[in-house]
């Protein structure tokens, strides 16, 4: 079946880089997404990557995709306190459903 | 404009009440979604509408009744809810459910925080 896994917690110091990892099981996934959710708010799309790409960069965000290992990562450069949030990895799987991972809670220490 | 709006922001209701959640988007999207999210958990898909027709119902209890009056609006009618239905209800929209080579990214609203007493 389809499954998306993430580590649940990550803590980094302000100014350092954060790397959030994700693994997925559906090799037929066409798109993989990263969403950010701040407390009490909805999900904000950060970026997405098509499965035939291996890297995508957007300002402070870098997404790396290893399709062979079904591993996706999100790197946030120069992490700020405003980056503290829950980050969800998601894959577009069968029947066009989007399957979300459990979310990684990122804490940024000033 | 990549905004999905939801009303109300907060809702408290008793188990015998009838209420509705509303969602609106003006991006010309033809697919709209309802998700339920419990604290510290990922969103769980409830319903999908595609071109104003219900295309996915994830075995949601009948006390939740979706409605899509037009391509910009999505409602969720609530009746005889249980305390365990308390959650954040998120609406999302995307251009089209057809995959093709488009990302068909879902854009989420801020959610309605529902408390059932």
CSV table of C-alpha atoms in Angstrom, one decimal:
chain,number,residue,atom,x,y,z
A,1,UNK,CA,0.0,0.0,0.0
A,2,UNK,CA,0.9,3.6,0.0
A,3,UNK,CA,2.8,4.9,3.0
A,4,UNK,CA,4.8,8.0,3.7
A,5,UNK,CA,7.2,8.2,6.7
A,6,UNK,CA,9.0,11.1,8.4
A,7,UNK,CA,10.9,11.6,11.6
A,8,UNK,CA,8.6,13.3,14.0
A,9,UNK,CA,10.9,15.9,15.5
A,10,UNK,CA,13.8,18.1,14.5
A,11,UNK,CA,15.6,20.8,16.5
A,12,UNK,CA,18.1,23.2,15.0
A,13,UNK,CA,19.8,26.5,16.0
A,14,UNK,CA,18.9,29.7,14.3
A,15,UNK,CA,21.1,30.3,11.2
A,16,UNK,CA,21.9,26.6,10.7
A,17,UNK,CA,20.5,24.5,7.9
A,18,UNK,CA,17.6,22.1,8.6
A,19,UNK,CA,17.2,18.9,6.7
A,20,UNK,CA,13.8,17.1,6.9
A,21,UNK,CA,13.7,13.6,5.5
A,22,UNK,CA,10.9,11.5,4.1
A,23,UNK,CA,10.5,8.1,2.6
A,24,UNK,CA,7.6,6.8,0.5
A,25,UNK,CA,6.5,3.5,-0.8
A,26,UNK,CA,4.6,4.1,-4.0
A,27,UNK,CA,7.1,4.0,-6.9
A,28,UNK,CA,4.5,5.2,-9.3
A,29,UNK,CA,4.1,8.5,-7.5
A,30,UNK,CA,4.3,11.4,-10.0
A,31,UNK,CA,4.6,14.3,-7.7
A,32,UNK,CA,6.0,14.8,-4.2
A,33,UNK,CA,5.1,17.8,-2.1
A,34,UNK,CA,6.3,19.7,1.0
A,35,UNK,CA,3.7,21.5,3.0
A,36,UNK,CA,4.2,23.7,6.1
A,37,UNK,CA,1.7,24.1,8.9
A,38,UNK,CA,2.0,26.7,11.6
A,39,UNK,CA,0.0,26.3,14.8
A,40,UNK,CA,-3.7,26.8,14.3
A,41,UNK,CA,-3.4,27.4,10.6
A,42,UNK,CA,-4.0,25.5,7.4
A,43,UNK,CA,-1.4,23.9,5.2
A,44,UNK,CA,0.9,26.1,3.1
A,45,UNK,CA,2.4,24.6,0.0
A,46,UNK,CA,6.2,25.2,0.1
A,47,UNK,CA,7.3,23.3,-3.0
A,48,UNK,CA,6.8,20.2,-5.1
A,49,UNK,CA,9.0,18.1,-7.3
A,50,UNK,CA,8.2,15.9,-10.3
A,51,UNK,CA,9.3,12.4,-10.1
A,52,UNK,CA,11.7,12.7,-13.1
A,53,UNK,CA,13.7,15.4,-11.3
A,54,UNK,CA,16.3,14.8,-8.7
A,55,UNK,CA,16.7,18.3,-7.3
A,56,UNK,CA,14.7,21.5,-7.1
A,57,UNK,CA,15.9,24.8,-5.5
A,58,UNK,CA,13.7,27.7,-4.5
A,59,UNK,CA,15.4,30.5,-2.6
A,60,UNK,CA,16.3,29.0,0.9
A,61,UNK,CA,14.6,25.7,0.0
A,62,UNK,CA,16.3,22.7,-1.7
A,63,UNK,CA,14.4,19.5,-2.4
A,64,UNK,CA,16.4,16.3,-3.2
A,65,UNK,CA,14.7,13.2,-4.6
A,66,UNK,CA,16.4,9.8,-4.7
A,67,UNK,CA,13.8,7.8,-6.7
A,68,UNK,CA,15.7,4.6,-6.4
A,69,UNK,CA,15.6,4.7,-2.6
A,70,UNK,CA,12.2,6.5,-2.5
A,71,UNK,CA,13.7,9.2,-0.3
A,72,UNK,CA,12.9,12.8,-0.4
A,73,UNK,CA,14.5,15.6,1.7
A,74,UNK,CA,13.8,19.3,2.3
A,75,UNK,CA,16.8,21.5,3.2
A,76,UNK,CA,16.1,24.9,4.7
A,77,UNK,CA,19.1,27.1,4.6
A,78,UNK,CA,19.7,29.8,7.3
A,79,UNK,CA,16.8,28.5,9.4
A,80,UNK,CA,14.9,31.3,11.1
A,81,UNK,CA,12.5,31.2,14.2
A,82,UNK,CA,9.7,31.8,11.7
A,83,UNK,CA,10.4,28.4,10.2
A,84,UNK,CA,9.3,26.7,13.3
A,85,UNK,CA,6.3,24.6,12.2
A,86,UNK,CA,5.2,21.1,11.2
A,87,UNK,CA,6.4,20.1,7.8
A,88,UNK,CA,4.4,17.5,5.9
A,89,UNK,CA,5.8,15.4,3.1
A,90,UNK,CA,3.1,14.1,0.7
A,91,UNK,CA,3.0,12.0,-2.4
A,92,UNK,CA,0.5,11.9,-5.2
A,93,UNK,CA,-0.5,8.2,-5.3
A,94,UNK,CA,-3.2,6.1,-6.8
A,95,UNK,CA,-6.5,7.5,-7.9
A,96,UNK,CA,-4.9,11.0,-7.7
A,97,UNK,CA,-5.1,10.9,-3.9
A,98,UNK,CA,-2.5,12.8,-1.9
A,99,UNK,CA,-1.0,10.8,0.9
A,100,UNK,CA,0.5,12.8,3.7
A,101,UNK,CA,3.3,11.7,6.0
A,102,UNK,CA,2.9,12.1,9.8
A,103,UNK,CA,4.7,15.5,9.8
A,104,UNK,CA,8.0,16.6,11.2
A,105,UNK,CA,7.8,19.2,14.0
A,106,UNK,CA,10.7,21.7,13.5
A,107,UNK,CA,11.8,23.7,16.5
A,108,UNK,CA,14.3,26.5,15.9
A,109,UNK,CA,16.4,27.6,18.9
A,110,UNK,CA,17.3,31.3,19.0
B,1,UNK,CA,-5.0,34.9,-6.1
B,2,UNK,CA,-4.1,31.5,-4.5
B,3,UNK,CA,-6.5,31.9,-1.6
B,4,UNK,CA,-9.0,29.4,-0.3
B,5,UNK,CA,-11.3,30.9,2.3
B,6,UNK,CA,-13.2,29.0,5.0
B,7,UNK,CA,-16.0,30.1,7.4
B,8,UNK,CA,-16.4,30.1,10.3
B,9,UNK,CA,-12.9,30.0,11.8
B,10,UNK,CA,-14.2,28.4,15.0
B,11,UNK,CA,-17.4,26.5,15.7
B,12,UNK,CA,-18.8,25.1,18.9
B,13,UNK,CA,-21.8,22.9,18.6
B,14,UNK,CA,-23.9,20.5,20.6
B,15,UNK,CA,-24.5,16.9,19.5
B,16,UNK,CA,-28.1,17.8,18.5
B,17,UNK,CA,-27.2,20.9,16.5
B,18,UNK,CA,-27.2,21.3,12.7
B,19,UNK,CA,-24.4,23.5,11.3
B,20,UNK,CA,-22.5,24.0,8.0
B,21,UNK,CA,-19.0,24.8,7.1
B,22,UNK,CA,-18.3,26.8,4.0
B,23,UNK,CA,-15.4,27.0,1.7
B,24,UNK,CA,-14.8,29.3,-1.3
B,25,UNK,CA,-12.1,29.6,-4.0
B,26,UNK,CA,-11.9,31.9,-7.0
B,27,UNK,CA,-8.9,30.3,-8.8
B,28,UNK,CA,-11.0,28.5,-11.3
B,29,UNK,CA,-10.2,25.2,-9.8
B,30,UNK,CA,-12.4,22.3,-10.7
B,31,UNK,CA,-11.5,19.9,-7.8
B,32,UNK,CA,-12.4,20.6,-4.2
B,33,UNK,CA,-11.6,18.6,-1.1
B,34,UNK,CA,-12.6,18.2,2.6
B,35,UNK,CA,-10.0,17.0,5.1
B,36,UNK,CA,-10.3,16.3,8.8
B,37,UNK,CA,-7.2,16.9,10.9
B,38,UNK,CA,-6.8,15.9,14.5
B,39,UNK,CA,-4.1,17.5,16.7
B,40,UNK,CA,-0.5,16.6,15.7
B,41,UNK,CA,-1.7,14.3,12.9
B,42,UNK,CA,-1.7,14.6,9.1
B,43,UNK,CA,-4.9,15.6,7.3
B,44,UNK,CA,-7.3,12.7,6.5
B,45,UNK,CA,-9.2,12.9,3.2
B,46,UNK,CA,-13.0,12.9,3.6
B,47,UNK,CA,-14.5,13.9,0.3
B,48,UNK,CA,-13.4,15.0,-3.2
B,49,UNK,CA,-15.6,16.9,-5.7
B,50,UNK,CA,-14.5,17.0,-9.3
B,51,UNK,CA,-16.4,19.3,-11.7
B,52,UNK,CA,-19.1,19.7,-9.0
B,53,UNK,CA,-19.7,16.0,-8.7
B,54,UNK,CA,-18.8,13.9,-5.7
B,55,UNK,CA,-16.0,11.6,-6.9
B,56,UNK,CA,-14.5,10.2,-3.6
B,57,UNK,CA,-16.2,9.5,-0.3
B,58,UNK,CA,-13.7,8.0,2.1
B,59,UNK,CA,-16.4,6.0,4.0
B,60,UNK,CA,-17.3,9.1,6.0
B,61,UNK,CA,-20.3,8.7,8.4
B,62,UNK,CA,-23.5,10.1,7.1
B,63,UNK,CA,-23.6,12.8,9.8
B,64,UNK,CA,-21.2,14.6,7.5
B,65,UNK,CA,-22.9,15.7,4.3
B,66,UNK,CA,-21.0,17.5,1.6
B,67,UNK,CA,-22.5,19.8,-1.0
B,68,UNK,CA,-21.0,21.6,-4.0
B,69,UNK,CA,-23.5,24.3,-5.1
B,70,UNK,CA,-21.1,25.6,-7.9
B,71,UNK,CA,-17.5,25.4,-8.9
B,72,UNK,CA,-16.4,28.0,-6.4
B,73,UNK,CA,-18.2,26.8,-3.3
B,74,UNK,CA,-18.0,23.7,-1.1
B,75,UNK,CA,-20.1,23.1,2.0
B,76,UNK,CA,-20.0,20.5,4.7
B,77,UNK,CA,-23.3,20.0,6.5
B,78,UNK,CA,-23.0,18.7,10.0
B,79,UNK,CA,-25.7,16.9,12.0
B,80,UNK,CA,-25.8,14.8,15.2
B,81,UNK,CA,-22.0,14.9,15.6
B,82,UNK,CA,-20.1,13.2,18.3
B,83,UNK,CA,-17.4,14.7,20.6
B,84,UNK,CA,-14.8,12.6,18.7
B,85,UNK,CA,-15.6,14.6,15.6
B,86,UNK,CA,-13.9,17.7,17.2
B,87,UNK,CA,-11.0,18.6,14.9
B,88,UNK,CA,-9.7,21.1,12.3
B,89,UNK,CA,-11.6,20.8,9.1
B,90,UNK,CA,-9.6,21.8,6.1
B,91,UNK,CA,-10.9,22.6,2.6
B,92,UNK,CA,-8.5,22.5,-0.4
B,93,UNK,CA,-8.8,23.0,-4.1
B,94,UNK,CA,-6.8,22.1,-7.1
B,95,UNK,CA,-6.9,22.8,-10.8
B,96,UNK,CA,-8.1,19.4,-11.9
B,97,UNK,CA,-8.1,15.8,-10.5
B,98,UNK,CA,-6.7,14.6,-13.8
B,99,UNK,CA,-3.0,13.9,-13.3
B,100,UNK,CA,-1.3,14.2,-16.7
B,101,UNK,CA,1.9,16.0,-16.3
B,102,UNK,CA,0.6,18.8,-14.1
B,103,UNK,CA,1.4,19.0,-10.4
B,104,UNK,CA,-2.3,19.5,-9.7
B,105,UNK,CA,-1.2,21.0,-6.4
B,106,UNK,CA,-3.8,21.3,-3.7
B,107,UNK,CA,-4.2,24.7,-2.0
B,108,UNK,CA,-5.5,24.7,1.5
B,109,UNK,CA,-7.7,27.1,3.4
B,110,UNK,CA,-7.0,28.1,7.0
B,111,UNK,CA,-9.5,25.6,8.4
B,112,UNK,CA,-12.5,25.6,10.7
B,113,UNK,CA,-11.7,24.5,14.3
B,114,UNK,CA,-14.8,22.5,15.3
B,115,UNK,CA,-15.6,21.6,18.9
B,116,UNK,CA,-18.5,19.2,19.6
B,117,UNK,CA,-19.8,19.3,23.2
